[in-house]
Structure formats: structure tokens, C-alpha cells
mmCIF file of C-alpha atoms in Angstrom:
data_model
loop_
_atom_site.group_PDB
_atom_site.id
_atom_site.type_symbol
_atom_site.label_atom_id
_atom_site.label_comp_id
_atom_site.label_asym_id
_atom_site.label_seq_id
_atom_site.Cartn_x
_atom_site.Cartn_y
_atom_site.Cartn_z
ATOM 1 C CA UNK J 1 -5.094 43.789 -24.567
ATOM 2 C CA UNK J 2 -6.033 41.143 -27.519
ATOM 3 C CA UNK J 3 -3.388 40.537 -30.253
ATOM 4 C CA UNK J 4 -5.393 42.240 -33.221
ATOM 5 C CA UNK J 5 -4.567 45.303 -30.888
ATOM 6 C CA UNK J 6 -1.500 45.584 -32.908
ATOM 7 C CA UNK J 7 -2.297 46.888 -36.276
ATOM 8 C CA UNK J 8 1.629 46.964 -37.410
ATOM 9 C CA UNK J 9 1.884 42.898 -36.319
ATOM 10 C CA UNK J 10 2.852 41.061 -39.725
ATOM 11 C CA UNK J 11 3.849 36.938 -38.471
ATOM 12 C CA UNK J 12 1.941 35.626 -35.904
ATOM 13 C CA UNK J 13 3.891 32.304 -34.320
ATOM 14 C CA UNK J 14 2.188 30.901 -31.545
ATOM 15 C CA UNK J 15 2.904 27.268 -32.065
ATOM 16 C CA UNK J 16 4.082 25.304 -28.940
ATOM 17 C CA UNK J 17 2.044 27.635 -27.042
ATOM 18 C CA UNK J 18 -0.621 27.047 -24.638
ATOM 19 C CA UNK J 19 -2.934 29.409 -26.440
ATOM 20 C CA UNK J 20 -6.974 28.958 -27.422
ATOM 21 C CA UNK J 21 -8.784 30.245 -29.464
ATOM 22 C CA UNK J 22 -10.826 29.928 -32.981
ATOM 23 C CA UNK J 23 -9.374 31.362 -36.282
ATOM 24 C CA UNK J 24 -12.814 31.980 -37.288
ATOM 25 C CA UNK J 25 -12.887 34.672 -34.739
ATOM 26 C CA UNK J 26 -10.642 37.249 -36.670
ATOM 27 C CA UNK J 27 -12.317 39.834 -37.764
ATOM 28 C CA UNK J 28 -12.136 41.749 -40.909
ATOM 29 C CA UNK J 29 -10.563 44.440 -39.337
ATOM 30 C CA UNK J 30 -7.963 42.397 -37.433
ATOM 31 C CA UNK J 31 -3.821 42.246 -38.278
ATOM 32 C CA UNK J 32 -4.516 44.298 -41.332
ATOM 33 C CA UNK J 33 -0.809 43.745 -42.174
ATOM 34 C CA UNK J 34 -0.798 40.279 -40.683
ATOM 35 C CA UNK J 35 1.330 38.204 -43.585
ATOM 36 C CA UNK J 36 1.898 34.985 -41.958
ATOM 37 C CA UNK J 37 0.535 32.968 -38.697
ATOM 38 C CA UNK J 38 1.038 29.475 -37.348
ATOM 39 C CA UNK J 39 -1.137 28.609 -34.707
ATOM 40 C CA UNK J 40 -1.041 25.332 -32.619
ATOM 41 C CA UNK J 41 -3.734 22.761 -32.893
ATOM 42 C CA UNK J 42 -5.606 24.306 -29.473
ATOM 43 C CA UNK J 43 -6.796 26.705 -31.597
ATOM 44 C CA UNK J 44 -9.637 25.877 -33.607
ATOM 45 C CA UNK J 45 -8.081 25.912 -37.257
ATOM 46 C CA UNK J 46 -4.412 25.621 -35.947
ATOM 47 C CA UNK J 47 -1.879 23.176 -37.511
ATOM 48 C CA UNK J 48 -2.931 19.790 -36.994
ATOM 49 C CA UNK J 49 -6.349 20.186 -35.807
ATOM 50 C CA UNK J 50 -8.776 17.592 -35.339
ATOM 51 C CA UNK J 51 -12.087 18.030 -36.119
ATOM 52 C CA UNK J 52 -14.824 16.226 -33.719
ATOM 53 C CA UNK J 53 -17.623 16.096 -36.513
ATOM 54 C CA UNK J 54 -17.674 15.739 -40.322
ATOM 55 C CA UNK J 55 -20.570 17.967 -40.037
ATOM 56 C CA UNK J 56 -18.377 20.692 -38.525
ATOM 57 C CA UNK J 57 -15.824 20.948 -41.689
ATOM 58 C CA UNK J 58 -18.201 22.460 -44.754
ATOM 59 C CA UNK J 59 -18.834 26.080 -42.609
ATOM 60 C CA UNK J 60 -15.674 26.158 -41.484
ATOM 61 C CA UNK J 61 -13.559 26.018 -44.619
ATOM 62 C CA UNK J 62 -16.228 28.851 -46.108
ATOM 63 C CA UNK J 63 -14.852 30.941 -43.554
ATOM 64 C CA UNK J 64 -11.456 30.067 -43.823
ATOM 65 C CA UNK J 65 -11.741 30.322 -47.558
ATOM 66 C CA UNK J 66 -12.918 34.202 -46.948
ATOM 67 C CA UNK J 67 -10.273 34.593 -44.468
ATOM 68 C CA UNK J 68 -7.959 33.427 -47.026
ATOM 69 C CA UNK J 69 -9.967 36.540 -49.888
ATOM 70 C CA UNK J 70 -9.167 39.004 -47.496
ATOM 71 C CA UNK J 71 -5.505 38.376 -47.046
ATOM 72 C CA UNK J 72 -4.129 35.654 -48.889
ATOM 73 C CA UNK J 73 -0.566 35.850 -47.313
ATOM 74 C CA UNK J 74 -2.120 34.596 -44.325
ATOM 75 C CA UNK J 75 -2.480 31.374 -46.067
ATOM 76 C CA UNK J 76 1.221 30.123 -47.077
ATOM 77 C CA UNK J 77 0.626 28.047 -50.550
ATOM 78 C CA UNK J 78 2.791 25.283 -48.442
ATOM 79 C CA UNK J 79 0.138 25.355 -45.236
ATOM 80 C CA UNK J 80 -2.494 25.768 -47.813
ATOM 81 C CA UNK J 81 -2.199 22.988 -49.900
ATOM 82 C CA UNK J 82 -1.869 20.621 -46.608
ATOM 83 C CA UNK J 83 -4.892 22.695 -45.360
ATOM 84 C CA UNK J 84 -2.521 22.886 -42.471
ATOM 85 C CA UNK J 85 -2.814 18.825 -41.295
ATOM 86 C CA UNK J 86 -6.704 19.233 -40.223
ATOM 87 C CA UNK J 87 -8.063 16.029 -40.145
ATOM 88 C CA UNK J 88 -10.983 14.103 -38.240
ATOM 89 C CA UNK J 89 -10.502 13.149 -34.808
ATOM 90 C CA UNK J 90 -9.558 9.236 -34.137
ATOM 91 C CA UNK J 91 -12.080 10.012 -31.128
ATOM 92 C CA UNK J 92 -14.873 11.274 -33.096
ATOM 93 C CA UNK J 93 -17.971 9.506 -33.663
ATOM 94 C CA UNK J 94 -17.500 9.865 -37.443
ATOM 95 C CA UNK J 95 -14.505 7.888 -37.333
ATOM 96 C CA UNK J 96 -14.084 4.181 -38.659
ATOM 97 C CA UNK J 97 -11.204 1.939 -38.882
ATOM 98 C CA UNK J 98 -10.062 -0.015 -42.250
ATOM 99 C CA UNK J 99 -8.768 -3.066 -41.634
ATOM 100 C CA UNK J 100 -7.112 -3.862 -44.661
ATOM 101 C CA UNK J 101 -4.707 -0.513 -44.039
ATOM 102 C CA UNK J 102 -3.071 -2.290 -41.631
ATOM 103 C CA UNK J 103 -2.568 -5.278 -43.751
ATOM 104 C CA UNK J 104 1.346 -6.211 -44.920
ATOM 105 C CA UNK J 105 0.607 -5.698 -48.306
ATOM 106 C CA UNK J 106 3.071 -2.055 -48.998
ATOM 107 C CA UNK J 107 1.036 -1.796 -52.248
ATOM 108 C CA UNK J 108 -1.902 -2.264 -50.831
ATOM 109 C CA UNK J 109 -1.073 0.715 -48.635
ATOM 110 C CA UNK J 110 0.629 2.724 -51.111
ATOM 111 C CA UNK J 111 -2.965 2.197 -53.095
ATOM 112 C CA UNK J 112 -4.320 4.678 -50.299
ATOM 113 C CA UNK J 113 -6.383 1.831 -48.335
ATOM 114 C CA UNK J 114 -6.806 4.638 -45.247
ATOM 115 C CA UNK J 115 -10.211 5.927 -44.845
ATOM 116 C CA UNK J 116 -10.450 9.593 -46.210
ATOM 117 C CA UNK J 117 -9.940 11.768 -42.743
ATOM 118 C CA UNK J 118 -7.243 14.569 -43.940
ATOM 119 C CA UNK J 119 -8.505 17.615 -45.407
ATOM 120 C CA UNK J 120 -7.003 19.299 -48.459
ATOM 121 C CA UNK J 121 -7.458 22.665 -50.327
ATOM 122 C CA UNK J 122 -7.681 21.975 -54.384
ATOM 123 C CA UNK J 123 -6.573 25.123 -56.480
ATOM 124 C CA UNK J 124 -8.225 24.766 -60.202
ATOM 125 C CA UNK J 125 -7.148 28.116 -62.216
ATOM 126 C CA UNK J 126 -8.492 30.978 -59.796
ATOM 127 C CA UNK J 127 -11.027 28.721 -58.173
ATOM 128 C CA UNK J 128 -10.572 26.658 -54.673
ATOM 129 C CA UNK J 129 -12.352 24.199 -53.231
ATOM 130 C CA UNK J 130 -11.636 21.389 -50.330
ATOM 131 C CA UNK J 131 -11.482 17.762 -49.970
ATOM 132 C CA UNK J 132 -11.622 15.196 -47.763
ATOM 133 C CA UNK J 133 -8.319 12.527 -48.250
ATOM 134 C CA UNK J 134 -6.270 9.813 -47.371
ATOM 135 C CA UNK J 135 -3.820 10.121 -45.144
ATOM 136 C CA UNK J 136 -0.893 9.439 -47.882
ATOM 137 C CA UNK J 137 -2.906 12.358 -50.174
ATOM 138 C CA UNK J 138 -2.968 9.808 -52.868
ATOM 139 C CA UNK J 139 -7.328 9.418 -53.290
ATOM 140 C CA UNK J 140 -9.694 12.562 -52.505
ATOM 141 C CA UNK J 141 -13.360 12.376 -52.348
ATOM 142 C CA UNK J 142 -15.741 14.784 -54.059
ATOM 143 C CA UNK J 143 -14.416 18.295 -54.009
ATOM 144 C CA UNK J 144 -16.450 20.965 -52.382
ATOM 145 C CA UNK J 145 -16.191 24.167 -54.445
ATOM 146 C CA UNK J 146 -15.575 27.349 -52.225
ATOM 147 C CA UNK J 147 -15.485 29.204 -55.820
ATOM 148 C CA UNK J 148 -17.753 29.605 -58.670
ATOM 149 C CA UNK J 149 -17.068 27.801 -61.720
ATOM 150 C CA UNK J 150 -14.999 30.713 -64.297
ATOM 151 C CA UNK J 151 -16.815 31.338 -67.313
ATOM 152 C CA UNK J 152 -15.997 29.178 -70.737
ATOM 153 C CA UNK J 153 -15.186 33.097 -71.746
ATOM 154 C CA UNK J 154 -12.666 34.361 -69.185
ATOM 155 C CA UNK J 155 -9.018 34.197 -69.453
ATOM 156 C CA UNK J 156 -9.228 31.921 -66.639
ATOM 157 C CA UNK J 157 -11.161 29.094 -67.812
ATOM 158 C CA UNK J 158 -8.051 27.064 -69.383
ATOM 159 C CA UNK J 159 -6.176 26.706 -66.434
ATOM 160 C CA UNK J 160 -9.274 25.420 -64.489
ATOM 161 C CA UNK J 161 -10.739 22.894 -66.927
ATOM 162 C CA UNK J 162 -7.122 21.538 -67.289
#
């Protein structure tokens, strides 16, 4: 018996739990009343993952992203926003160290000296994209649009372009 076996399930709370697993497994058909989950960071896309590979990030957040289409309850706009603490792994081969972060300078560190290794969702109008950050959320590299770009014609151009 799997989980998505129960079709009436709406919050899913596994964190603290020794489960696996990979949130790009559920299916289209799975928890079709499924509002809410919180899945710990052994599960591939659980709160406070870390990511092995840059290269790993740009597929995955396409799926989340349609995971997200299909039932966006499952994403709370507080998880969502934090793209639920994912961030590169201080083991992975991608990783590098900034030494002036751990000068004494607190401006200096409230300027966001950390190297960009947290991942955040950016909402713009109806369209959503991702980014990598710094670990205080203060500077964001390029943002990688999940979403076309609205037409200068809809009604929901204004709230993107501001």
C-alpha cells in the first residue's frame, strides 16, 4: 500500500520522519484532494533539501512548477516563496566559499557577501520563475522563467511589468 492509495488524504506531514522518496514521483493522478504536504529533506524536494549539482536544479523546478499547476494548495505561498529552504549542498562540487562573508564587517554581511546557494520562487503578476540567492535573500541572480511572458494586452500584464 503507497500513500497516493488514499484518494480522500488532504495534509500530508511526514517531517521528522525517516521517509525517502522524490516529489517528482507524484503522479498526476495522485492525492487528488491533497491540500498541503511537508516532507523532510530525505525526500528529494523536501524542506531543506540540498541539492548535489547546480545542474540538477533547472528540471527539477519545471516539474515542481507543474506540480504546483495541477494543485496549487500543495504549494503554501509561505513554503513557496522560501522554495521550501532548497539550497546547494556545502559538499557539492559546485560549492565555493567567500571569504569576505566571514569577515567582521555586519554591513558587509548585511550587503549579502554569501555566495548565491538558496533557491527562491519569484511571482511577477501570474507568471513564476526561480532564482538562485543569498543566504540572507537580499541579492538573486538571473531569474529562470517557468512562465511565459503575459501579453502587453492581457489584464495581467500590469502587475508583471511592475
Amino acid at each position: 500500500m503507497e500513500l497516493a492509495d488514499f484518494p480522500h488524504l488532504k495534509n500530508l506531514y511526514l517531517y521528522n520522519t525517516p521517509v525517502t522518496g522524490d516529489i517528482r514521483d507524484i503522479k498526476a493522478n495522485d492525492f487528488p484532494a491533497l491540500e498541503n504536504f511537508y516532507l523532510p529533506n530525505t525526500v528529494h524536494g523536501g524542506m531543506n533539501y540540498e541539492f548535489r549539482h547546480v545542474s540538477e536544479v533547472p528540471s527539477f523546478m519545471h516539474t515542481v512548477h507543474l506540480l504546483s499547476q495541477r494543485t496549487p494548495a500543495l504549494l503554501e505561498k509561505h513554503f513557496l516563496s522560501r522554495a521550501f529552504d532548497w539550497r546547494l549542498s556545502e559538499d557539492s562540487p559546485d560549492w565555493y566559499e567567500n571569504h569576505d562573508w566571514y569577515e567582521s564587517d555586519v554591513l558587509g554581511a548585511l550587503r549579502g557577501l554569501s555566495p548565491p546557494f538558496l533557491l527562491q520562487f519569484i511571482q511577477a503578476g501570474s507568471r513564476r520563475g526561480w532564482s538562485w540567492c543569498t543566504f540572507n535573500r537580499v541579492y538573486l541572480c538571473e531569474i529562470n522563467w517557468l512562465d511565459p511572458e503575459p501579453s502587453s494586452g492581457s489584464s495581467d500584464y500590469e502587475a508583471y511589468i511592475e
